[in-house]
Amino acid sequence: MAELPAAERKKHFREVPLGYSPEEAGREAARCLQCPKAPCRQGCPVEIDIPGFIRRIREGDDAGGIALIRETNSLPAVCGRVCPQEEQCEKFCVLGKKGEPVAVGALERYLADREEAPRRTADGGSFSSSFRVAVVGSGPAGLTAAGDLARLGYGVTVFEALHAPGGVMGYGIPAFRLPREILDREIERLKNRGVRLELNTVIGAGSSLDDLFRAGFSAVFIGSGAGLPRFMNIPGENLNGVYSANEYLTRVNLMGAARFPETGTPVLRGHDVGVVGGGNVAMDSARTALRLGAERVSVIYRRSREELPARRDEIGHAEEEGVRFLFLTLPTRYLGDERGRVREVECLRMELGEPDSSGRRRPIPIPGSEFVLPCDLAVVAVGNDPNPLVPRLTPGLETGPRGTITIDPETGKTSLPGVFAGGDIASGAATVIEAMGAGKRAARAIDDFLRARR
Ligand SMILES: Cc1cc2nc3c(=O)[nH]c(=O)nc-3n(C[C@H](O)[C@H](O)[C@H](O)COP(=O)(O)OP(=O)(O)OC[C@H]3O[C@@H](n4cnc5c(N)ncnc54)[C@H](O)[C@@H]3O)c2cc1C
Ligand code: SF4
């Protein structure tokens, strides 16, 4: 797939991959063997009929192809861009055994991008059921549950703490990977289906789950995500210029910090930026720092290249844009100037030992290998924990040891009657499509629960 050249794209936030032309899509679709058992489908958490939509591309029926995808996936333009396809559908594609698997994700994106833009409807959909369902959080889990429930005829209201919907898809993933207009189009379609959005509303702080039931909702789905940043708890992490990736990316993506003072939210800009971590969040932070004018951006990762958890494409994009990688390196403390702004980061070199419980080789510090790097901005991207607000303020809601809400994985049922949960709040930080799969299963279970009450 064609991409913007690295030298040009790091000056702005426009999307990097340009998408297939009809000819390219046709050629790629022609490679699919239309396997009767479709192993690619086994890898898709929402079970899209992959050979079915590819066949429609081959037949020139793009409208039929996207209609088929939408039967199981309400965010195809998002999934076609950010799903880790190489670990899901494409991993199981039979063509991958000897060569390149079919580019299922790129074909999904192709169809979604050619779909007609949604027209705004005045009142949204109509409801065949008198039951109303409340959804907490507008990330992929909440939006999928909401969309499926609206399709089943329920009135659905999504309560979102932030001023814009989408969860991590809006505040975390930068526009050069997922343009905001693409996300907004998908959300508009859900509104047309009748889903109501109440933004700037934090459930748990002002109103509790009980308040929602008292207000007439008959069931609640909690999809409040894993938005609590983890830190390393090393000295100097409280210096100015040390951000969590969440705060850094939110300031830029959601609050328009790149356009400050035109917008009201600034973000510190660094010359020498250190990004700690090796996942997609670290890649997004590093590439964002470059676009904000950093001279040198270093990803500091305690294991080796083989263990980097980020998607291969995103690592490649970061490297092409000039991000450097410091492998087998562990930050141990930040050093600041007299005004309390970070200036340097002290690190330790590591070597790899035996595999740990994650199956990856354990990084072990090499004594006496300390060194100091110049660093006037640091972004800590070492993981996120479940958002604690709803679990902490809801008596009787059972949680697991890592702060996740405990659910029945088949149904999303929690310990409280009528309360369901799914996505990162129940699984811990995972992926968009897994959150969507959880939203889907919960919608089915909520339907069963409400049918039993009729
Ligand atoms: C920077 C970044 C990059 C990523 N890149 C990828 C990627 O490339 N591919 C991929 O598949 N996954 C990626 N992920 C992971 C993916 O985005 C998440 O797994 C997914 O968004 C989880 O969905 P969710 O619906 O459970 O929660 P979220 O997307 O976190 O949404 C939860 C929403 O609930 C709201 N909320 C929380 N508490 C309350 C409350 N009390 N009241 C009201 N609203 C509340 C939050 O404001 C938020 O909008 C990335 C994550 C990050 C942070
Ligand atoms: S496994 Fe690959 S070749 Fe077979 S149907 Fe799926 S995408 Fe096509």
Short mmCIF file of C-alpha atoms and ligand atoms in Angstrom, two decimals:
data_model
loop_
_atom_site.label_atom_id
_atom_site.label_comp_id
_atom_site.label_asym_id
_atom_site.label_seq_id
_atom_site.Cartn_x
_atom_site.Cartn_y
_atom_site.Cartn_z
CA MET A 1 0.00 0.00 0.00
CA ALA A 2 1.34 3.46 -0.91
CA GLU A 3 2.42 5.69 2.00
CA LEU A 4 3.39 9.31 2.48
CA PRO A 5 7.21 9.63 2.35
CA ALA A 6 8.80 9.67 5.82
CA ALA A 7 10.55 13.03 5.34
CA GLU A 8 7.25 14.72 4.53
CA ARG A 9 4.89 12.98 6.93
CA LYS A 10 6.82 13.74 10.10
CA LYS A 11 6.00 17.42 9.62
CA HIS A 12 2.27 16.93 10.12
CA PHE A 13 -0.41 14.58 11.49
CA ARG A 14 -1.92 13.42 8.20
CA GLU A 15 -2.52 9.71 7.76
CA VAL A 16 0.56 7.74 6.63
CA PRO A 17 -0.80 4.74 4.61
CA LEU A 18 -2.86 5.97 1.67
CA GLY A 19 -5.18 2.99 1.14
CA TYR A 20 -5.71 0.77 -1.90
CA SER A 21 -6.87 1.99 -5.31
CA PRO A 22 -9.70 -0.14 -6.82
CA GLU A 23 -7.11 -1.87 -9.04
CA GLU A 24 -4.85 -2.73 -6.08
CA ALA A 25 -7.82 -3.97 -4.07
CA GLY A 26 -8.97 -6.11 -6.98
CA ARG A 27 -5.50 -7.65 -7.41
CA GLU A 28 -5.17 -8.40 -3.68
CA ALA A 29 -8.70 -9.84 -3.47
CA ALA A 30 -7.92 -12.09 -6.46
CA ARG A 31 -5.19 -13.82 -4.40
CA CYS A 32 -7.75 -15.15 -1.88
CA LEU A 33 -8.39 -18.87 -2.33
CA GLN A 34 -11.95 -18.64 -0.94
CA CYS A 35 -11.16 -21.53 1.42
CA PRO A 36 -14.39 -23.35 2.39
CA LYS A 37 -13.38 -23.54 6.08
CA ALA A 38 -11.90 -19.99 6.02
CA PRO A 39 -9.23 -20.31 8.71
CA CYS A 40 -8.83 -16.51 8.61
CA ARG A 41 -12.25 -16.19 10.33
CA GLN A 42 -11.05 -18.14 13.36
CA GLY A 43 -8.62 -15.33 14.11
CA CYS A 44 -11.28 -12.60 14.07
CA PRO A 45 -12.84 -11.85 17.47
CA VAL A 46 -16.03 -10.59 15.78
CA GLU A 47 -16.14 -13.37 13.17
CA ILE A 48 -16.36 -11.26 10.03
CA ASP A 49 -17.21 -13.32 6.91
CA ILE A 50 -13.79 -12.62 5.39
CA PRO A 51 -13.96 -14.72 2.19
CA GLY A 52 -17.49 -13.38 1.69
CA PHE A 53 -16.47 -9.72 1.64
CA ILE A 54 -13.36 -10.46 -0.42
CA ARG A 55 -15.53 -12.26 -2.99
CA ARG A 56 -17.71 -9.18 -3.30
CA ILE A 57 -14.65 -7.01 -3.99
CA ARG A 58 -13.76 -9.43 -6.77
CA GLU A 59 -17.27 -9.14 -8.16
CA GLY A 60 -17.05 -5.33 -8.07
CA ASP A 61 -19.80 -5.23 -5.42
CA ASP A 62 -18.19 -2.89 -2.88
CA ALA A 63 -21.56 -1.92 -1.38
CA GLY A 64 -22.39 -5.61 -0.78
CA GLY A 65 -18.94 -6.17 0.72
CA ILE A 66 -19.23 -3.43 3.32
CA ALA A 67 -22.82 -4.42 4.12
CA LEU A 68 -21.57 -7.93 4.89
CA ILE A 69 -18.81 -6.62 7.19
CA ARG A 70 -21.28 -4.37 8.99
CA GLU A 71 -23.39 -7.39 9.94
CA THR A 72 -20.73 -8.19 12.56
CA ASN A 73 -18.49 -5.10 12.84
CA SER A 74 -19.74 -1.57 13.44
CA LEU A 75 -16.28 0.06 13.22
CA PRO A 76 -14.72 -1.37 10.02
CA ALA A 77 -12.87 1.83 9.03
CA VAL A 78 -11.20 1.77 12.46
CA CYS A 79 -10.43 -1.96 12.48
CA GLY A 80 -9.06 -1.85 8.93
CA ARG A 81 -6.50 0.63 10.22
CA VAL A 82 -5.55 -0.36 13.75
CA CYS A 83 -6.35 -4.04 14.27
CA PRO A 84 -3.25 -6.20 14.76
CA GLN A 85 -4.26 -8.23 11.68
CA GLU A 86 -0.88 -9.96 11.58
CA GLU A 87 -1.80 -11.61 14.90
CA GLN A 88 -5.43 -12.27 14.00
CA CYS A 89 -7.09 -13.04 10.63
CA GLU A 90 -3.90 -12.79 8.56
CA LYS A 91 -2.00 -15.08 10.92
CA PHE A 92 -4.38 -17.92 10.00
CA CYS A 93 -4.55 -17.24 6.24
CA VAL A 94 -3.36 -20.36 4.40
CA LEU A 95 -1.34 -18.26 1.96
CA GLY A 96 0.79 -17.08 4.88
CA LYS A 97 2.29 -20.57 5.27
CA LYS A 98 4.45 -20.17 2.17
CA GLY A 99 4.31 -16.48 1.38
CA GLU A 100 2.36 -13.32 2.13
CA PRO A 101 -1.12 -13.78 3.64
CA VAL A 102 -4.02 -11.93 2.01
CA ALA A 103 -4.04 -8.31 3.28
CA VAL A 104 -7.42 -8.71 4.97
CA GLY A 105 -7.13 -5.51 7.01
CA ALA A 106 -6.21 -3.35 4.02
CA LEU A 107 -9.17 -4.78 2.07
CA GLU A 108 -11.51 -4.07 4.98
CA ARG A 109 -10.24 -0.48 5.09
CA TYR A 110 -10.69 -0.20 1.31
CA LEU A 111 -14.38 -1.10 1.55
CA ALA A 112 -15.02 1.10 4.59
CA ASP A 113 -13.38 4.09 2.91
CA ARG A 114 -15.52 3.72 -0.20
CA GLU A 115 -18.75 3.52 1.76
CA GLU A 116 -21.06 6.49 1.36
CA ALA A 117 -20.70 9.03 4.19
CA PRO A 118 -23.57 8.81 6.68
CA ARG A 119 -26.25 11.47 6.39
CA ARG A 120 -27.21 13.08 9.66
CA THR A 121 -30.72 12.05 10.68
CA ALA A 122 -32.73 14.23 13.05
CA ASP A 123 -33.94 11.73 15.63
CA GLY A 124 -31.86 8.64 15.08
CA GLY A 125 -33.57 5.25 15.04
CA SER A 126 -36.81 4.10 16.57
CA PHE A 127 -37.05 1.68 19.48
CA SER A 128 -39.18 -1.42 19.47
CA SER A 129 -38.48 -2.17 23.13
CA SER A 130 -39.55 -0.15 26.16
CA PHE A 131 -36.36 -1.19 27.97
CA ARG A 132 -33.50 1.30 28.03
CA VAL A 133 -29.84 0.40 28.50
CA ALA A 134 -27.07 2.64 29.86
CA VAL A 135 -23.51 2.25 28.60
CA VAL A 136 -20.60 3.70 30.57
CA GLY A 137 -17.74 4.73 28.29
CA SER A 138 -17.66 5.34 24.53
CA GLY A 139 -14.62 3.28 23.56
CA PRO A 140 -14.90 0.35 21.15
CA ALA A 141 -16.47 -1.91 23.83
CA GLY A 142 -19.17 0.61 24.76
CA LEU A 143 -19.90 1.69 21.19
CA THR A 144 -20.19 -1.90 19.96
CA ALA A 145 -22.51 -2.89 22.80
CA ALA A 146 -24.55 0.27 22.15
CA GLY A 147 -24.75 -0.32 18.38
CA ASP A 148 -25.81 -3.95 18.74
CA LEU A 149 -28.41 -3.12 21.39
CA ALA A 150 -29.83 -0.30 19.27
CA ARG A 151 -30.06 -2.73 16.35
CA LEU A 152 -32.05 -5.04 18.62
CA GLY A 153 -34.53 -2.22 19.30
CA TYR A 154 -33.40 -0.97 22.73
CA GLY A 155 -33.03 2.70 23.58
CA VAL A 156 -29.36 3.17 24.46
CA THR A 157 -27.58 6.08 26.12
CA VAL A 158 -23.78 6.14 26.24
CA PHE A 159 -22.30 8.18 29.08
CA GLU A 160 -18.80 9.47 28.37
CA ALA A 161 -16.57 11.31 30.82
CA LEU A 162 -14.66 13.21 28.13
CA HIS A 163 -15.98 15.92 25.80
CA ALA A 164 -15.49 13.74 22.70
CA PRO A 165 -16.54 10.12 22.12
CA GLY A 166 -14.36 7.21 20.99
CA GLY A 167 -12.25 6.30 24.03
CA VAL A 168 -8.64 5.49 23.19
CA MET A 169 -9.52 5.58 19.47
CA GLY A 170 -10.02 9.34 19.88
CA TYR A 171 -7.70 10.42 22.67
CA GLY A 172 -4.87 7.87 22.37
CA ILE A 173 -4.33 6.74 18.78
CA PRO A 174 -2.94 9.68 16.81
CA ALA A 175 -4.51 11.04 13.62
CA PHE A 176 -1.58 9.83 11.49
CA ARG A 177 -2.87 6.30 12.21
CA LEU A 178 -6.58 6.97 12.68
CA PRO A 179 -7.92 10.29 11.38
CA ARG A 180 -10.57 11.80 13.64
CA GLU A 181 -13.00 12.23 10.67
CA ILE A 182 -12.93 8.47 10.12
CA LEU A 183 -13.86 7.81 13.74
CA ASP A 184 -16.52 10.55 13.69
CA ARG A 185 -18.14 9.00 10.62
CA GLU A 186 -18.44 5.66 12.38
CA ILE A 187 -19.92 7.32 15.47
CA GLU A 188 -22.40 9.25 13.31
CA ARG A 189 -23.69 5.93 11.94
CA LEU A 190 -24.32 4.71 15.49
CA LYS A 191 -26.21 7.90 16.31
CA ASN A 192 -28.32 7.34 13.21
CA ARG A 193 -29.19 3.96 14.64
CA GLY A 194 -30.61 5.75 17.68
CA VAL A 195 -27.67 5.61 20.10
CA ARG A 196 -27.68 8.71 22.35
CA LEU A 197 -24.40 10.13 23.61
CA GLU A 198 -24.11 12.11 26.83
CA LEU A 199 -20.63 13.59 26.92
CA ASN A 200 -18.87 15.26 29.87
CA THR A 201 -20.65 12.83 32.22
CA VAL A 202 -18.62 10.82 34.71
CA ILE A 203 -20.52 7.85 36.10
CA GLY A 204 -19.47 7.05 39.64
CA ALA A 205 -18.51 10.60 40.60
CA GLY A 206 -21.84 12.44 40.16
CA SER A 207 -24.30 9.64 39.51
CA SER A 208 -23.82 6.02 40.52
CA LEU A 209 -24.99 2.83 38.82
CA ASP A 210 -27.95 2.82 41.23
CA ASP A 211 -28.87 6.30 40.00
CA LEU A 212 -28.93 4.94 36.44
CA PHE A 213 -31.36 2.17 37.45
CA ARG A 214 -33.46 4.74 39.35
CA ALA A 215 -33.50 6.91 36.22
CA GLY A 216 -35.23 4.05 34.37
CA PHE A 217 -32.41 2.10 32.76
CA SER A 218 -33.00 -1.65 33.01
CA ALA A 219 -29.42 -2.78 32.41
CA VAL A 220 -25.96 -1.22 32.43
CA PHE A 221 -22.86 -2.08 30.39
CA ILE A 222 -19.56 -0.82 31.80
CA GLY A 223 -16.87 -0.24 29.17
CA SER A 224 -14.74 2.26 31.06
CA GLY A 225 -11.40 1.00 29.76
CA ALA A 226 -7.87 0.88 31.12
CA GLY A 227 -7.04 4.55 31.17
CA LEU A 228 -5.02 4.68 34.38
CA PRO A 229 -1.37 5.23 33.42
CA ARG A 230 1.29 3.09 35.05
CA PHE A 231 4.56 4.66 36.17
CA MET A 232 7.86 3.02 37.05
CA ASN A 233 8.09 4.69 40.47
CA ILE A 234 11.66 5.80 39.97
CA PRO A 235 13.18 9.05 41.30
CA GLY A 236 12.42 12.19 39.29
CA GLU A 237 9.22 10.93 37.65
CA ASN A 238 7.43 13.95 39.12
CA LEU A 239 9.72 16.47 37.35
CA ASN A 240 8.17 18.84 34.81
CA GLY A 241 8.54 17.34 31.37
CA VAL A 242 7.91 13.74 32.44
CA TYR A 243 4.49 12.80 31.07
CA SER A 244 2.48 9.62 31.09
CA ALA A 245 1.78 8.60 27.49
CA ASN A 246 -1.93 9.02 28.24
CA GLU A 247 -1.59 12.65 29.23
CA TYR A 248 0.85 13.42 26.42
CA LEU A 249 -1.30 11.86 23.70
CA THR A 250 -4.57 13.23 25.11
CA ARG A 251 -3.18 16.76 25.14
CA VAL A 252 -2.18 16.46 21.50
CA ASN A 253 -4.97 14.32 20.04
CA LEU A 254 -7.98 15.54 21.95
CA MET A 255 -7.04 18.99 23.19
CA GLY A 256 -5.22 20.18 20.03
CA ALA A 257 -2.00 21.01 21.90
CA ALA A 258 -0.05 21.04 18.62
CA ARG A 259 -2.04 24.16 17.70
CA PHE A 260 -1.48 26.01 21.02
CA PRO A 261 -2.05 28.99 21.57
CA GLU A 262 -4.88 28.73 19.01
CA THR A 263 -6.23 26.05 21.40
CA GLY A 264 -6.23 26.39 25.19
CA THR A 265 -4.03 23.39 26.07
CA PRO A 266 -0.25 23.51 25.72
CA VAL A 267 2.16 20.61 25.78
CA LEU A 268 5.88 20.81 26.55
CA ARG A 269 8.06 20.22 23.51
CA GLY A 270 11.49 18.67 23.83
CA HIS A 271 14.67 18.59 21.75
CA ASP A 272 15.83 15.29 23.22
CA VAL A 273 12.81 13.11 23.91
CA GLY A 274 12.98 9.76 25.69
CA VAL A 275 10.00 7.44 25.33
CA VAL A 276 10.00 4.55 27.78
CA GLY A 277 8.31 1.31 26.62
CA GLY A 278 8.03 -0.75 23.45
CA GLY A 279 4.33 -1.12 22.61
CA ASN A 280 2.03 0.72 20.21
CA VAL A 281 1.58 3.44 22.81
CA ALA A 282 5.35 4.05 22.86
CA MET A 283 5.50 4.18 19.03
CA ASP A 284 2.57 6.63 18.94
CA SER A 285 4.23 8.85 21.56
CA ALA A 286 7.61 8.80 19.80
CA ARG A 287 6.15 9.66 16.41
CA THR A 288 4.01 12.40 17.98
CA ALA A 289 7.11 13.95 19.59
CA LEU A 290 8.84 14.03 16.19
CA ARG A 291 5.84 15.79 14.68
CA LEU A 292 5.99 18.36 17.48
CA GLY A 293 9.53 19.25 16.40
CA ALA A 294 11.86 17.11 18.56
CA GLU A 295 15.41 16.84 17.22
CA ARG A 296 16.07 13.39 18.66
CA VAL A 297 13.53 10.84 19.86
CA SER A 298 14.76 7.68 21.56
CA VAL A 299 12.59 4.71 22.45
CA ILE A 300 14.11 3.22 25.60
CA TYR A 301 13.20 -0.46 25.94
CA ARG A 302 14.51 -2.92 28.50
CA ARG A 303 14.40 -6.01 26.29
CA SER A 304 15.69 -6.57 22.75
CA ARG A 305 14.16 -5.87 19.34
CA GLU A 306 12.71 -9.41 19.16
CA GLU A 307 10.53 -8.76 22.20
CA LEU A 308 9.13 -5.36 21.08
CA PRO A 309 5.35 -5.72 21.54
CA ALA A 310 4.35 -2.96 19.06
CA ARG A 311 2.98 -3.84 15.63
CA ARG A 312 5.72 -4.50 13.08
CA ASP A 313 4.40 -1.83 10.71
CA GLU A 314 4.41 0.80 13.44
CA ILE A 315 7.99 -0.03 14.45
CA GLY A 316 8.97 0.28 10.76
CA HIS A 317 7.15 3.61 10.42
CA ALA A 318 8.85 4.96 13.54
CA GLU A 319 12.30 3.91 12.29
CA GLU A 320 11.73 5.39 8.84
CA GLU A 321 10.76 8.68 10.46
CA GLY A 322 14.01 8.77 12.43
CA VAL A 323 13.07 7.41 15.87
CA ARG A 324 16.09 5.63 17.38
CA PHE A 325 15.80 2.56 19.57
CA LEU A 326 17.85 1.94 22.69
CA PHE A 327 17.38 -1.75 23.41
CA LEU A 328 18.33 -3.56 26.63
CA THR A 329 18.18 -0.24 28.44
CA LEU A 330 16.33 0.53 31.68
CA PRO A 331 15.73 4.09 32.96
CA THR A 332 16.59 4.28 36.67
CA ARG A 333 16.08 7.98 37.48
CA TYR A 334 15.38 11.36 35.94
CA LEU A 335 17.60 14.31 36.74
CA GLY A 336 16.23 17.86 36.69
CA ASP A 337 17.49 21.45 36.56
CA GLU A 338 17.07 24.10 39.25
CA ARG A 339 13.58 24.94 37.93
CA GLY A 340 12.36 21.38 38.31
CA ARG A 341 12.38 20.49 34.58
CA VAL A 342 13.80 17.17 33.48
CA ARG A 343 17.20 17.43 31.77
CA GLU A 344 18.66 13.91 31.76
CA VAL A 345 17.71 10.32 32.30
CA GLU A 346 20.05 7.85 33.93
CA CYS A 347 19.85 4.34 32.49
CA LEU A 348 21.26 0.89 33.11
CA ARG A 349 22.20 -1.63 30.45
CA MET A 350 20.47 -5.01 30.57
CA GLU A 351 21.09 -8.52 29.34
CA LEU A 352 18.51 -11.23 28.71
CA GLY A 353 18.17 -14.20 31.07
CA GLU A 354 15.76 -17.14 31.16
CA PRO A 355 12.14 -16.72 29.96
CA ASP A 356 9.71 -15.33 32.57
CA SER A 357 5.96 -16.05 33.04
CA SER A 358 5.21 -14.08 29.84
CA GLY A 359 7.44 -16.48 27.88
CA ARG A 360 9.83 -13.65 27.03
CA ARG A 361 13.42 -13.66 28.21
CA ARG A 362 13.75 -11.76 31.46
CA PRO A 363 15.87 -8.57 31.33
CA ILE A 364 18.63 -8.53 33.98
CA PRO A 365 20.56 -5.37 34.91
CA ILE A 366 24.32 -5.35 34.24
CA PRO A 367 25.93 -3.97 37.43
CA GLY A 368 28.00 -0.81 36.96
CA SER A 369 26.65 -0.13 33.45
CA GLU A 370 24.95 3.18 34.31
CA PHE A 371 25.01 5.95 31.74
CA VAL A 372 23.22 9.26 31.32
CA LEU A 373 21.26 10.49 28.30
CA PRO A 374 20.22 14.08 27.63
CA CYS A 375 16.42 14.20 27.92
CA ASP A 376 14.36 17.37 28.21
CA LEU A 377 11.05 15.53 27.71
CA ALA A 378 10.18 11.99 28.76
CA VAL A 379 7.05 10.02 27.95
CA VAL A 380 6.34 6.97 30.09
CA ALA A 381 4.50 4.29 28.07
CA VAL A 382 4.88 1.21 30.27
CA GLY A 383 1.23 0.18 30.37
CA ASN A 384 -2.17 1.12 31.75
CA ASP A 385 -4.35 -0.22 34.52
CA PRO A 386 -8.15 -0.42 34.60
CA ASN A 387 -9.95 2.83 35.31
CA PRO A 388 -10.67 2.51 39.06
CA LEU A 389 -13.58 4.95 39.42
CA VAL A 390 -16.65 2.77 38.78
CA PRO A 391 -15.29 -0.35 40.58
CA ARG A 392 -14.20 1.73 43.58
CA LEU A 393 -17.50 3.58 43.93
CA THR A 394 -19.89 0.68 43.25
CA PRO A 395 -20.52 -1.47 46.35
CA GLY A 396 -20.75 -5.19 45.59
CA LEU A 397 -19.04 -5.01 42.19
CA GLU A 398 -16.42 -7.75 42.31
CA THR A 399 -12.95 -6.99 41.01
CA GLY A 400 -9.85 -9.06 40.28
CA PRO A 401 -6.38 -8.60 41.72
CA ARG A 402 -5.30 -6.15 39.00
CA GLY A 403 -8.35 -3.93 39.47
CA THR A 404 -10.28 -5.44 36.57
CA ILE A 405 -14.05 -5.97 36.94
CA THR A 406 -14.71 -9.70 37.28
CA ILE A 407 -17.04 -10.99 34.57
CA ASP A 408 -18.29 -14.19 33.03
CA PRO A 409 -16.26 -14.05 29.79
CA GLU A 410 -19.08 -15.54 27.71
CA THR A 411 -21.71 -13.00 28.76
CA GLY A 412 -19.96 -10.07 30.45
CA LYS A 413 -22.16 -10.61 33.56
CA THR A 414 -20.72 -9.00 36.70
CA SER A 415 -21.49 -9.81 40.33
CA LEU A 416 -24.39 -7.30 40.26
CA PRO A 417 -27.74 -8.17 38.61
CA GLY A 418 -28.34 -6.25 35.40
CA VAL A 419 -24.76 -4.97 35.30
CA PHE A 420 -22.45 -6.18 32.53
CA ALA A 421 -18.90 -5.18 31.66
CA GLY A 422 -16.32 -5.79 28.96
CA GLY A 423 -13.28 -4.46 27.11
CA ASP A 424 -10.13 -3.27 28.85
CA ILE A 425 -11.92 -2.69 32.19
CA ALA A 426 -12.46 -6.45 32.42
CA SER A 427 -9.49 -7.85 30.47
CA GLY A 428 -6.81 -5.27 31.26
CA ALA A 429 -5.24 -3.30 28.41
CA ALA A 430 -5.87 -5.25 25.17
CA THR A 431 -7.00 -4.33 21.65
CA VAL A 432 -9.82 -2.52 19.87
CA ILE A 433 -11.24 -5.66 18.29
CA GLU A 434 -11.11 -7.64 21.54
CA ALA A 435 -13.00 -4.81 23.25
CA MET A 436 -15.53 -4.91 20.42
CA GLY A 437 -15.91 -8.68 20.75
CA ALA A 438 -16.62 -8.23 24.47
CA GLY A 439 -19.19 -5.50 23.73
CA LYS A 440 -20.89 -7.81 21.25
CA ARG A 441 -21.11 -10.76 23.65
CA ALA A 442 -22.47 -8.50 26.40
CA ALA A 443 -25.12 -7.02 24.07
CA ARG A 444 -26.35 -10.55 23.32
CA ALA A 445 -26.46 -11.36 27.05
CA ILE A 446 -28.23 -8.10 27.92
CA ASP A 447 -30.84 -8.93 25.29
CA ASP A 448 -31.35 -12.37 26.90
CA PHE A 449 -31.56 -10.76 30.35
CA LEU A 450 -34.18 -8.22 29.26
CA ARG A 451 -36.20 -10.75 27.25
CA ALA A 452 -36.48 -12.86 30.41
CA ARG A 453 -37.98 -9.84 32.19
CA ARG A 454 -40.70 -9.15 29.60
C1 LIG B 1 -1.95 5.08 22.47
C2 LIG B 1 -2.66 3.78 22.27
C3 LIG B 1 -2.53 3.13 21.07
C4 LIG B 1 -3.19 1.92 20.85
N1 LIG B 1 -3.08 1.33 19.63
C5 LIG B 1 -3.83 0.24 19.35
C6 LIG B 1 -3.82 -0.36 18.07
O1 LIG B 1 -3.09 0.06 17.17
N2 LIG B 1 -4.62 -1.42 17.83
C7 LIG B 1 -5.44 -1.92 18.80
O2 LIG B 1 -6.19 -2.86 18.52
N3 LIG B 1 -5.44 -1.42 20.05
C8 LIG B 1 -4.66 -0.35 20.34
N4 LIG B 1 -4.69 0.21 21.60
C9 LIG B 1 -5.53 -0.44 22.63
C10 LIG B 1 -7.02 -0.13 22.41
O3 LIG B 1 -7.20 1.21 22.05
C11 LIG B 1 -7.82 -0.49 23.65
O4 LIG B 1 -7.64 -1.85 23.92
C12 LIG B 1 -9.33 -0.22 23.45
O5 LIG B 1 -9.56 1.12 23.11
C13 LIG B 1 -10.13 -0.60 24.70
O6 LIG B 1 -11.47 -0.28 24.49
P1 LIG B 1 -12.49 -0.01 25.69
O7 LIG B 1 -13.79 0.30 25.02
O8 LIG B 1 -12.45 -1.14 26.63
O9 LIG B 1 -11.93 1.26 26.47
P2 LIG B 1 -11.43 2.71 26.06
O10 LIG B 1 -11.12 2.84 24.61
O11 LIG B 1 -10.37 3.03 27.03
O12 LIG B 1 -12.69 3.62 26.36
C14 LIG B 1 -13.18 3.81 27.67
C15 LIG B 1 -13.96 5.11 27.72
O13 LIG B 1 -14.65 5.16 28.96
C16 LIG B 1 -14.61 6.48 29.46
N5 LIG B 1 -14.82 6.40 30.90
C17 LIG B 1 -14.00 5.87 31.84
N6 LIG B 1 -14.56 5.95 33.06
C18 LIG B 1 -15.77 6.55 32.90
C19 LIG B 1 -16.81 6.92 33.79
N7 LIG B 1 -16.73 6.69 35.10
N8 LIG B 1 -17.93 7.54 33.28
C20 LIG B 1 -18.01 7.78 31.95
N9 LIG B 1 -17.05 7.47 31.05
C21 LIG B 1 -15.95 6.84 31.53
C22 LIG B 1 -13.22 6.95 29.07
O14 LIG B 1 -13.14 8.38 29.07
C23 LIG B 1 -13.07 6.35 27.68
O15 LIG B 1 -13.54 7.23 26.68
C24 LIG B 1 -3.99 1.37 21.87
C25 LIG B 1 -4.07 1.99 23.12
C26 LIG B 1 -3.42 3.19 23.32
C27 LIG B 1 -3.52 3.86 24.67
S1 SF4 B 2 -7.53 -18.09 4.70
FE1 SF4 B 2 -6.66 -16.52 3.32
S2 SF4 B 2 -6.95 -17.41 1.29
FE2 SF4 B 2 -8.30 -18.58 2.65
S3 SF4 B 2 -10.30 -17.52 2.60
FE3 SF4 B 2 -9.15 -16.60 4.28
S4 SF4 B 2 -8.13 -14.82 3.37
FE4 SF4 B 2 -8.78 -16.14 1.65
#
